[in-house]
Coordinates of C-alpha atoms in Angstrom, one line a residue:
X28 CA 162.3 132.5 177.0
X29 CA 164.4 135.0 175.1
X30 CA 166.2 132.8 172.5
X31 CA 165.8 129.5 170.7
X32 CA 168.8 127.9 172.4
X33 CA 166.7 127.7 175.6
X34 CA 163.9 125.7 173.9
X35 CA 165.9 122.5 173.6
X36 CA 166.4 122.6 169.8
X37 CA 169.3 120.8 168.1
X38 CA 172.3 122.6 166.6
X39 CA 171.2 121.8 163.1
X40 CA 167.8 123.5 163.6
X41 CA 169.4 126.4 165.4
X42 CA 171.7 127.0 162.4
X43 CA 168.7 127.0 160.1
X44 CA 166.9 129.5 162.3
X45 CA 169.9 131.8 162.4
X46 CA 170.3 131.6 158.6
X47 CA 166.7 132.8 158.3
X48 CA 167.3 135.7 160.6
X49 CA 165.1 134.3 163.5
X50 CA 166.6 135.3 166.8
X51 CA 163.9 135.1 169.4
X52 CA 160.8 132.8 169.7
X53 CA 157.3 134.2 169.6
X54 CA 155.0 133.6 172.6
X55 CA 153.3 130.6 171.0
X56 CA 156.6 129.1 170.0
X57 CA 158.1 129.5 173.5
X58 CA 155.0 127.9 175.0
X59 CA 154.7 125.0 172.5
X60 CA 158.1 123.8 171.5
X61 CA 159.5 122.7 174.9
X62 CA 156.3 120.8 175.7
X63 CA 156.4 119.0 172.3
X64 CA 160.1 118.2 172.7
X65 CA 159.9 116.8 176.2
X66 CA 156.3 115.9 177.0
X67 CA 153.8 113.4 175.7
X68 CA 150.4 115.2 175.9
X69 CA 148.3 116.4 173.0
X70 CA 148.2 120.1 172.5
X71 CA 145.7 122.7 171.4
X72 CA 147.5 125.9 170.6
X73 CA 145.9 129.3 170.3
X74 CA 147.5 132.4 168.9
X75 CA 146.7 135.2 166.6
X76 CA 147.3 134.9 162.9
X77 CA 150.9 135.7 162.0
X78 CA 152.5 134.9 165.3
X79 CA 154.6 131.9 164.2
X80 CA 152.3 129.0 164.6
X81 CA 153.9 127.1 161.7
X82 CA 157.3 127.1 163.3
X83 CA 155.7 126.3 166.7
X84 CA 154.7 122.8 165.4
X85 CA 157.1 122.6 162.5
X86 CA 160.3 122.7 164.5
X87 CA 159.3 119.8 166.9
X88 CA 158.2 117.8 163.8
X89 CA 161.6 118.2 162.3
X90 CA 163.3 117.3 165.5
X91 CA 161.3 114.2 165.9
X92 CA 161.8 113.1 162.2
X93 CA 164.3 110.2 161.7
X94 CA 166.4 110.4 158.5
X95 CA 166.1 107.5 156.1
X96 CA 162.8 106.1 157.4
X97 CA 161.1 106.3 154.0
X98 CA 157.7 106.5 155.7
X99 CA 155.4 109.3 156.6
X100 CA 156.2 110.4 160.2
X101 CA 154.1 113.5 160.4
X102 CA 150.9 114.5 158.6
X103 CA 149.7 118.1 158.6
X104 CA 146.2 119.0 157.4
X105 CA 145.4 122.5 156.2
X106 CA 142.1 123.8 154.9
X107 CA 143.4 125.2 151.5
X108 CA 146.0 124.2 149.0
X109 CA 147.7 127.7 149.2
X110 CA 148.2 127.1 152.9
X111 CA 149.5 123.6 152.3
X112 CA 152.1 124.9 150.0
X113 CA 153.1 127.7 152.4
X114 CA 153.4 125.4 155.4
X115 CA 155.4 122.9 153.4
X116 CA 157.8 125.5 152.2
X117 CA 158.2 127.0 155.6
X118 CA 159.0 123.7 157.3
X119 CA 161.3 122.7 154.5
X120 CA 163.2 126.0 154.9
X121 CA 163.7 125.2 158.6
X122 CA 165.2 121.7 158.3
X123 CA 168.7 123.0 157.6
X124 CA 171.1 120.2 156.8
X125 CA 168.7 117.5 158.0
X126 CA 167.8 115.0 155.2
X127 CA 164.0 115.2 155.6
X128 CA 161.6 115.2 152.7
X129 CA 158.6 117.5 153.1
X130 CA 155.9 117.0 150.5
X131 CA 152.8 119.2 149.8
X132 CA 149.8 117.2 148.6
X133 CA 146.7 119.0 147.4
X134 CA 143.9 119.1 144.9
X135 CA 144.6 120.9 141.6
X136 CA 148.1 119.4 141.2
X137 CA 148.6 116.5 138.8
X138 CA 148.0 113.3 140.7
X139 CA 150.7 111.3 138.9
X140 CA 153.4 113.8 140.2
X141 CA 152.2 113.2 143.8
X142 CA 152.1 109.4 143.3
X143 CA 155.7 109.4 142.1
X144 CA 156.8 111.6 145.0
X145 CA 155.1 109.3 147.5
X146 CA 156.7 106.2 146.0
X147 CA 160.1 107.8 146.6
X148 CA 159.2 108.4 150.2
X149 CA 158.2 111.4 152.2
X150 CA 158.8 112.1 155.9
X151 CA 156.4 115.0 156.4
X152 CA 153.2 115.3 154.3
X153 CA 151.3 118.6 154.3
X154 CA 147.9 118.3 152.5
X155 CA 144.3 119.2 152.1
X156 CA 141.7 116.8 153.4
X157 CA 140.2 115.8 150.0
X158 CA 143.5 114.9 148.3
X159 CA 144.8 113.1 151.5
X160 CA 141.6 111.0 151.5
X161 CA 142.1 110.2 147.8
X162 CA 145.7 108.9 148.4
X163 CA 144.5 106.9 151.4
X164 CA 141.9 105.2 149.2
X165 CA 144.4 104.5 146.5
X166 CA 146.8 103.0 149.0
X167 CA 149.5 105.5 147.9
X168 CA 149.7 107.0 151.3
X169 CA 150.0 105.2 154.7
X170 CA 149.7 107.0 158.0
X171 CA 149.8 104.1 160.4
X172 CA 153.2 105.1 161.9
X173 CA 152.8 108.8 162.6
X174 CA 154.6 110.6 165.3
X175 CA 152.5 113.7 164.9
X176 CA 149.1 114.4 163.4
X177 CA 148.6 118.2 163.1
X178 CA 145.4 120.1 162.3
X179 CA 146.4 123.6 161.2
X180 CA 143.8 126.5 161.2
X181 CA 141.3 124.3 163.0
X182 CA 138.7 127.0 163.0
X183 CA 138.8 127.3 159.3
X184 CA 138.5 123.6 159.0
X185 CA 135.2 123.9 160.9
X186 CA 133.9 126.7 158.8
X187 CA 134.7 124.9 155.6
X188 CA 133.0 121.7 156.6
X189 CA 136.0 119.4 156.8
X190 CA 135.2 117.8 160.2
X191 CA 133.9 114.5 158.7
X192 CA 136.9 114.3 156.4
X193 CA 139.3 114.7 159.3
X194 CA 137.4 112.0 161.1
X195 CA 137.8 109.6 158.1
X196 CA 141.5 110.4 157.8
X197 CA 142.2 109.7 161.5
X198 CA 140.6 106.3 161.2
X199 CA 143.7 105.3 159.2
X200 CA 146.1 106.7 161.7
X201 CA 147.9 104.9 164.5
X202 CA 146.5 105.4 168.0
X203 CA 149.8 106.2 169.7
X204 CA 150.5 109.3 167.6
X205 CA 150.5 112.8 169.2
X206 CA 147.7 115.0 168.0
X207 CA 148.2 118.8 167.7
X208 CA 145.7 121.4 166.8
X209 CA 146.3 125.1 166.1
X210 CA 143.7 127.7 165.8
X211 CA 143.3 131.5 166.0
X212 CA 140.1 131.1 168.0
X213 CA 138.8 128.6 170.6
X214 CA 135.1 128.6 170.1
X215 CA 132.8 125.8 171.1
X216 CA 133.1 123.9 167.8
X217 CA 136.9 123.9 167.9
X218 CA 136.9 122.6 171.4
X219 CA 134.4 119.9 170.5
X220 CA 136.8 118.7 167.8
X221 CA 139.6 118.6 170.4
X222 CA 137.6 116.5 172.7
X223 CA 136.7 114.0 170.0
X224 CA 140.1 113.7 168.3
X225 CA 142.5 114.1 171.2
X226 CA 143.3 112.1 174.3
X227 CA 144.9 113.8 177.2
X228 CA 145.4 117.4 175.9
X229 CA 146.3 120.8 177.3
X230 CA 145.4 124.2 175.9
X231 CA 148.2 126.7 175.3
X232 CA 147.2 130.2 174.6
X233 CA 149.5 133.1 173.7
X234 CA 146.5 135.5 174.1
X235 CA 145.7 137.4 177.3
X236 CA 142.7 136.2 179.3
X237 CA 141.2 139.7 179.1
X238 CA 140.9 141.5 175.8
X239 CA 142.9 144.6 175.2
X240 CA 141.1 147.9 174.6
X241 CA 140.6 148.0 170.8
X242 CA 143.2 150.2 169.2
X243 CA 141.9 149.7 165.6
X244 CA 139.5 152.3 164.3
X245 CA 137.0 150.7 161.8
X246 CA 135.6 152.7 159.0
X247 CA 134.2 152.1 155.5
X248 CA 133.9 154.1 152.3
X249 CA 131.2 153.6 149.8
X250 CA 131.7 154.1 146.1
X251 CA 130.7 152.7 142.7
X252 CA 132.6 149.6 141.9
X253 CA 134.3 151.3 138.9
X254 CA 135.8 153.8 141.3
X255 CA 137.2 151.2 143.8
X256 CA 140.8 151.5 142.7
X257 CA 140.6 155.3 142.6
X258 CA 139.2 155.2 146.1
X259 CA 142.2 153.1 147.2
X260 CA 144.6 155.6 145.8
X261 CA 142.7 158.4 147.6
X262 CA 142.9 156.6 150.9
X263 CA 146.7 156.1 150.5
X264 CA 147.3 159.7 149.3
X265 CA 145.5 161.2 152.3
X266 CA 147.8 159.4 154.8
X267 CA 151.5 160.1 154.2
X268 CA 152.4 157.6 156.9
X269 CA 150.5 154.8 155.2
X270 CA 152.2 151.4 155.9
X271 CA 149.9 148.5 155.5
X272 CA 148.2 145.6 153.9
X273 CA 145.6 145.8 151.1
X274 CA 143.5 142.6 151.0
X275 CA 142.1 141.2 147.7
X276 CA 140.3 138.0 146.8
X277 CA 142.6 136.2 144.4
X278 CA 146.2 135.9 143.4
X279 CA 145.4 137.5 140.0
X280 CA 143.8 140.4 141.8
X281 CA 146.9 140.8 144.0
X282 CA 149.2 141.0 140.9
X283 CA 146.8 143.4 139.1
X284 CA 146.2 145.9 142.0
X285 CA 150.0 145.9 142.9
X286 CA 150.9 146.6 139.3
X287 CA 148.4 149.4 139.0
X288 CA 149.7 151.0 142.2
X289 CA 153.3 150.7 141.0
X290 CA 152.4 152.4 137.7
X291 CA 150.9 155.2 139.8
X292 CA 154.2 155.5 141.7
X293 CA 153.2 153.8 144.9
X294 CA 155.8 151.5 146.5
X295 CA 153.7 148.3 146.4
X296 CA 154.3 144.6 146.1
X297 CA 152.0 141.6 145.7
X298 CA 152.2 138.5 147.9
X299 CA 150.3 135.3 147.2
X300 CA 150.6 131.5 147.0
X301 CA 152.2 131.5 143.5
X302 CA 155.4 133.1 144.8
X303 CA 158.3 130.8 145.7
X304 CA 159.7 131.0 149.2
X305 CA 162.8 133.0 148.1
X306 CA 160.7 135.6 146.4
X307 CA 158.2 135.8 149.3
X308 CA 161.1 136.3 151.8
X309 CA 162.6 139.0 149.5
X310 CA 159.3 140.9 149.4
X311 CA 158.7 140.6 153.2
X312 CA 162.3 141.7 154.0
X313 CA 161.8 144.7 151.7
X314 CA 158.5 145.5 153.3
X315 CA 160.0 145.3 156.8
X316 CA 162.7 147.6 155.7
X317 CA 160.0 150.0 154.2
X318 CA 161.4 149.7 150.7
X319 CA 157.8 148.9 149.9
X320 CA 155.1 150.3 152.2
X321 CA 152.1 148.6 150.6
X322 CA 151.6 144.8 150.4
X323 CA 148.7 143.6 148.3
X324 CA 147.8 140.2 149.7
X325 CA 145.5 137.3 149.6
X326 CA 144.2 135.9 152.9
X327 CA 146.3 132.7 152.8
X328 CA 149.5 134.4 151.8
X329 CA 149.1 137.0 154.6
X330 CA 149.0 134.4 157.3
X331 CA 152.7 134.3 157.8
X332 CA 153.1 138.1 157.9
X333 CA 153.7 139.6 161.3
X334 CA 154.7 143.2 161.2
X335 CA 153.8 145.1 164.4
X336 CA 153.9 148.6 163.1
X337 CA 151.2 148.5 160.4
X338 CA 149.3 151.7 160.3
X339 CA 146.5 150.5 158.0
X340 CA 144.7 147.5 156.7
X341 CA 142.5 148.0 153.7
X342 CA 139.8 145.6 152.6
X343 CA 139.9 146.3 148.8
X344 CA 137.5 143.3 148.6
X345 CA 135.4 142.1 151.5
X346 CA 136.2 138.6 152.8
X347 CA 133.6 135.8 152.7
X348 CA 133.1 135.5 156.5
X349 CA 133.3 137.5 159.7
X350 CA 136.2 135.5 161.1
X351 CA 138.5 136.3 158.1
X352 CA 137.5 140.0 158.5
X353 CA 138.6 139.9 162.2
X354 CA 141.9 138.2 161.2
X355 CA 142.6 140.8 158.5
X356 CA 141.8 143.9 160.6
X357 CA 143.5 142.6 163.7
X358 CA 146.9 143.0 161.9
X359 CA 146.9 146.7 162.8
X360 CA 146.5 148.4 166.1
X361 CA 149.0 146.1 167.8
X362 CA 151.6 146.5 170.5
X363 CA 149.9 149.5 172.0
X364 CA 149.9 151.4 168.7
X365 CA 146.7 152.7 167.1
X366 CA 145.7 151.6 163.6
X367 CA 143.0 152.1 161.0
X368 CA 141.0 149.4 159.2
X369 CA 139.3 150.6 156.1
X370 CA 136.8 148.7 154.0
X371 CA 136.0 149.8 150.4
X372 CA 132.5 148.7 149.4
X373 CA 130.2 149.0 146.4
X374 CA 126.5 149.8 147.3
X375 CA 125.5 146.1 146.8
X376 CA 128.0 145.1 149.5
X377 CA 126.6 147.3 152.3
X378 CA 124.3 144.6 153.8
X379 CA 127.1 142.1 153.7
X380 CA 129.4 144.5 155.6
X381 CA 126.7 145.2 158.2
X382 CA 126.3 141.4 158.7
X383 CA 130.0 141.0 159.2
X384 CA 130.2 143.9 161.6
X385 CA 127.3 142.5 163.7
X386 CA 128.6 139.0 163.7
X387 CA 132.0 140.1 164.8
X388 CA 130.8 142.6 167.4
X389 CA 132.7 145.4 165.6
X390 CA 131.6 149.0 165.5
X391 CA 132.3 150.4 162.1
X392 CA 131.6 153.9 161.0
X393 CA 130.8 155.2 157.5
X394 CA 133.0 158.1 156.5
X395 CA 133.2 160.0 153.2
X396 CA 136.3 159.4 151.1
X397 CA 139.0 162.0 151.6
X398 CA 138.3 165.0 149.5
X399 CA 140.7 166.0 146.8
X400 CA 141.5 169.2 148.8
X401 CA 142.4 167.0 151.8
X402 CA 144.7 164.8 149.7
X403 CA 146.5 167.9 148.3
X404 CA 146.8 169.5 151.7
X405 CA 148.3 166.3 153.1
X406 CA 150.8 166.0 150.3
X407 CA 151.8 169.7 150.6
X408 CA 152.4 169.2 154.3
X409 CA 154.6 166.2 153.5
X410 CA 156.6 168.1 150.9
X411 CA 157.1 171.0 153.3
X412 CA 158.4 168.7 156.0
X413 CA 160.8 167.0 153.5
X414 CA 162.1 170.4 152.3
X415 CA 162.6 171.6 155.9
X416 CA 164.6 168.4 156.5
X417 CA 166.7 169.2 153.5
X418 CA 167.3 172.8 154.8
X419 CA 168.7 171.4 158.0
X420 CA 171.2 169.1 156.2
X421 CA 174.3 170.1 154.4
X422 CA 175.0 169.0 150.9
X423 CA 173.0 171.3 148.6
X424 CA 175.7 174.0 148.2
X425 CA 176.2 172.8 144.6
X426 CA 172.8 174.1 143.7
X427 CA 173.2 177.6 145.2
X428 CA 174.8 179.1 142.1
X429 CA 172.0 177.8 139.9
X430 CA 169.4 179.0 142.4
X431 CA 170.9 182.5 142.3
X432 CA 170.8 182.5 138.4
X433 CA 167.1 181.5 138.5
X434 CA 166.2 184.1 141.1
X435 CA 168.0 186.8 139.1
X436 CA 165.6 186.2 136.1
X437 CA 162.3 185.5 137.8
X438 CA 160.4 186.3 141.0
X439 CA 161.2 183.8 143.8
X440 CA 157.6 182.6 144.1
X441 CA 157.5 181.8 140.3
X442 CA 160.8 179.9 140.5
X443 CA 159.6 177.8 143.5
X444 CA 156.3 177.1 141.8
X445 CA 158.0 176.0 138.6
X446 CA 160.3 173.7 140.5
X447 CA 157.3 172.2 142.4
X448 CA 155.5 171.6 139.1
X449 CA 158.6 170.0 137.6
X450 CA 159.0 167.7 140.6
X451 CA 155.4 166.8 141.3
X452 CA 153.5 167.3 138.0
X453 CA 149.8 167.3 138.6
X454 CA 150.1 165.7 142.1
X455 CA 149.6 169.0 144.0
X456 CA 146.8 170.5 141.9
X457 CA 143.1 169.7 141.9
X458 CA 142.9 169.1 138.1
X459 CA 145.2 166.1 138.5
X460 CA 142.5 164.1 140.3
X461 CA 139.2 162.6 139.2
X462 CA 136.1 163.1 141.3
X463 CA 134.5 160.0 142.8
X464 CA 130.8 160.0 142.7
X465 CA 128.9 159.4 145.9
X466 CA 126.4 156.5 145.8
X467 CA 123.9 155.0 148.1
X468 CA 123.0 151.4 149.2
X469 CA 122.0 149.1 146.4
X470 CA 122.4 151.9 143.9
X471 CA 119.5 153.9 145.3
X472 CA 119.6 157.7 145.4
X473 CA 119.5 159.2 148.8
X474 CA 117.4 162.0 150.2
X475 CA 118.6 164.6 152.7
X476 CA 116.3 164.7 155.8
X477 CA 116.0 166.8 158.9
X478 CA 114.5 166.0 162.2
X479 CA 113.6 168.7 164.8
X480 CA 115.4 166.8 167.6
X481 CA 119.0 167.2 168.6
X482 CA 121.4 167.2 171.5
X483 CA 119.2 169.5 173.4
X484 CA 116.6 166.7 173.4
X485 CA 119.0 164.1 174.6
X486 CA 119.9 162.7 171.1
X487 CA 123.2 161.2 170.1
X488 CA 123.9 159.3 166.8
X489 CA 123.1 155.8 168.1
X490 CA 119.9 156.9 169.9
X491 CA 118.8 158.8 166.9
X492 CA 119.2 155.8 164.6
X493 CA 117.3 153.6 167.0
X494 CA 114.5 156.2 167.2
X495 CA 114.1 156.5 163.5
X496 CA 114.3 152.7 162.7
X497 CA 111.8 152.0 165.5
X498 CA 109.3 154.7 164.5
X499 CA 109.6 154.2 160.7
X500 CA 110.1 150.4 160.8
X501 CA 113.1 150.5 158.5
X502 CA 116.5 148.8 158.7
X503 CA 119.3 150.5 160.6
X504 CA 121.5 150.6 157.5
X505 CA 119.0 152.8 155.7
X506 CA 119.8 155.7 158.1
X507 CA 123.1 157.2 157.2
X508 CA 125.1 160.5 157.3
X509 CA 123.6 161.2 160.8
X510 CA 124.8 164.6 162.1
X511 CA 123.3 165.4 165.5
X512 CA 123.3 169.2 166.2
X513 CA 122.0 171.3 169.1
X514 CA 118.4 171.6 168.1
X515 CA 118.1 169.2 165.1
X516 CA 119.6 166.2 163.3
X517 CA 120.3 165.9 159.7
X518 CA 120.5 162.4 158.0
X519 CA 119.8 160.6 154.8
X520 CA 117.6 157.7 153.7
X521 CA 117.1 155.9 150.4
X522 CA 114.8 157.9 148.1
X523 CA 112.3 155.0 148.0
X524 CA 111.9 155.2 151.8
X525 CA 111.8 159.0 152.3
X526 CA 108.0 159.6 152.3
X527 CA 107.4 156.5 154.4
X528 CA 109.9 157.7 157.1
X529 CA 108.1 161.1 157.1
X530 CA 104.6 159.7 157.4
X531 CA 105.4 157.0 160.0
X532 CA 107.5 159.1 162.3
X533 CA 105.3 162.2 162.2
X534 CA 102.2 160.0 162.6
X535 CA 103.5 158.1 165.6
X536 CA 104.8 161.2 167.4
X537 CA 101.8 163.3 166.6
X538 CA 103.9 166.3 165.4
X539 CA 105.8 167.2 162.2
X540 CA 109.3 166.2 163.5
X541 CA 110.7 164.9 160.2
X542 CA 110.8 166.5 156.7
X543 CA 112.9 166.6 153.6
X544 CA 115.8 169.1 153.8
X545 CA 115.8 171.9 151.3
X546 CA 118.6 171.7 148.7
X547 CA 119.6 175.3 149.6
X548 CA 119.0 176.3 153.1
X549 CA 118.0 179.9 153.4
X550 CA 117.3 181.9 156.6
X551 CA 113.8 181.4 157.9
X552 CA 113.2 178.2 155.8
X553 CA 111.1 175.7 157.7
X554 CA 112.7 172.3 158.6
X555 CA 110.3 171.1 161.2
X556 CA 107.2 170.9 159.1
X557 CA 104.5 173.4 158.2
X558 CA 104.5 176.5 160.3
X559 CA 107.6 175.4 162.3
X560 CA 110.7 177.5 162.7
X561 CA 114.1 176.1 162.2
X562 CA 115.1 174.2 165.2
X563 CA 111.7 174.5 166.9
X564 CA 111.3 172.5 170.0
X565 CA 108.2 170.3 170.0
X566 CA 106.2 170.8 173.2
X567 CA 107.0 168.3 175.9
X568 CA 110.0 166.9 174.1
X569 CA 112.9 168.2 176.3
X570 CA 114.5 166.0 177.2
X571 CA 113.1 163.8 174.5
X572 CA 111.8 160.3 175.4
X573 CA 110.7 158.0 172.6
X574 CA 107.3 156.5 173.0
X575 CA 108.6 153.0 172.6
X576 CA 111.9 151.5 173.5
X577 CA 114.4 151.8 170.7
X578 CA 115.5 148.7 168.9
X579 CA 118.3 147.0 170.9
X580 CA 121.4 145.2 169.8
X581 CA 122.9 147.9 167.6

């Protein structure tokens, strides 16, 4: 279906949608809305975050609501108070001229305000499990005449341990309600909840049966925590086309990081649960129009953002769980376009990131931060492109006379250099940037190592890491900066493990394969152990076959 008129919505709701600028339904809306308006079955809806799930259930809820009832007709449960506020505001903005009261009910808000609002009557209540249970026990909330009971972000409900609370809440609800459940994933736990809480239900999925080829490249940069913001600026500077989301943990962090970016001259805006709906829409409209190219967001606030052309997602702070990591990074690399997901981590967060990557089945590569020289080169290319665009346009004739005067007094190169300095300050010179110190896992120093095995011996990065971790009995994340060359491989390990790696690998293989790399490599210097020449091939090791099967699962 290509427009909302085909879904069976009333003129009142269609007018509200038009005023918000919504013209065509998303896939999950096109699947869900007609079934909810005309059918009677319970529904489990699956779609990626940011694809319009709130409107998919919110519009039918509004259509079913009867004005003047003064009783709760629909109850929507969300895992967090930020999401409860967001869902309530979104549904309220869609009701148009219909006299329906939508009330958010959540912990952290004064209870007496909620008691007063409930006494006045609410048609749609959006709340968190704990506060809903509180009102049910007080008798201030009754849900025995529901048309709809909706569980939003069901997978998050499972992860946060709310299943027993949901079970208790449903014990107070009428049996003839329709139950809807929406989730970004359909794992075993989610489907178990559906089987327990629903009657005759159908699963609607806006996702393809077969996964698309991943278009998002996953990388991480490691730096001292004190350099995290500087690293973020370096990442943005190195990519002139940067158009993306920067994820932080808290609303205060979103404000702080966005403010610091703005002071540096970056077009950034914060988005979080403290913003009212008008301000949120204003920011999102500016972002879609590219007036701002960076949104600094919390996870909850970002759930309603669906921008298909994002080039980057940056984890300024790692999320708490793998599922949130997948939700974040899945916002780029959509609609056939490639994207980059970048995680900025301190040394102490390395193991957490590796756990997230393994749990999510994501391949993530460590890369050094862009060098200052790379940033300057990227900016110079952008400046040159912009100048060429100006050359091709008319409208700079007024400056020709002034240009002639300047060129009469000074050499052309000096005039242009002075103008660039005037326009860009320290932005295009190395002295305008601060070096970011390289650090290792858990704050350990790292030692450069060399192994006399390379591509000629059948090695590639994964196989090499498997070989070293198996032979030295160390964790895979200890082996970093792997560079497989023709006759050898260079890599680094924590200083505390360097001697152990040398002893165990060489002892097991029976030859001096591994040694510390010299700080300054000179011609004729030994890298393969005592008496070995650089790149020497151990006897019987072409092609190389490890004695034991490398560790699997990496």
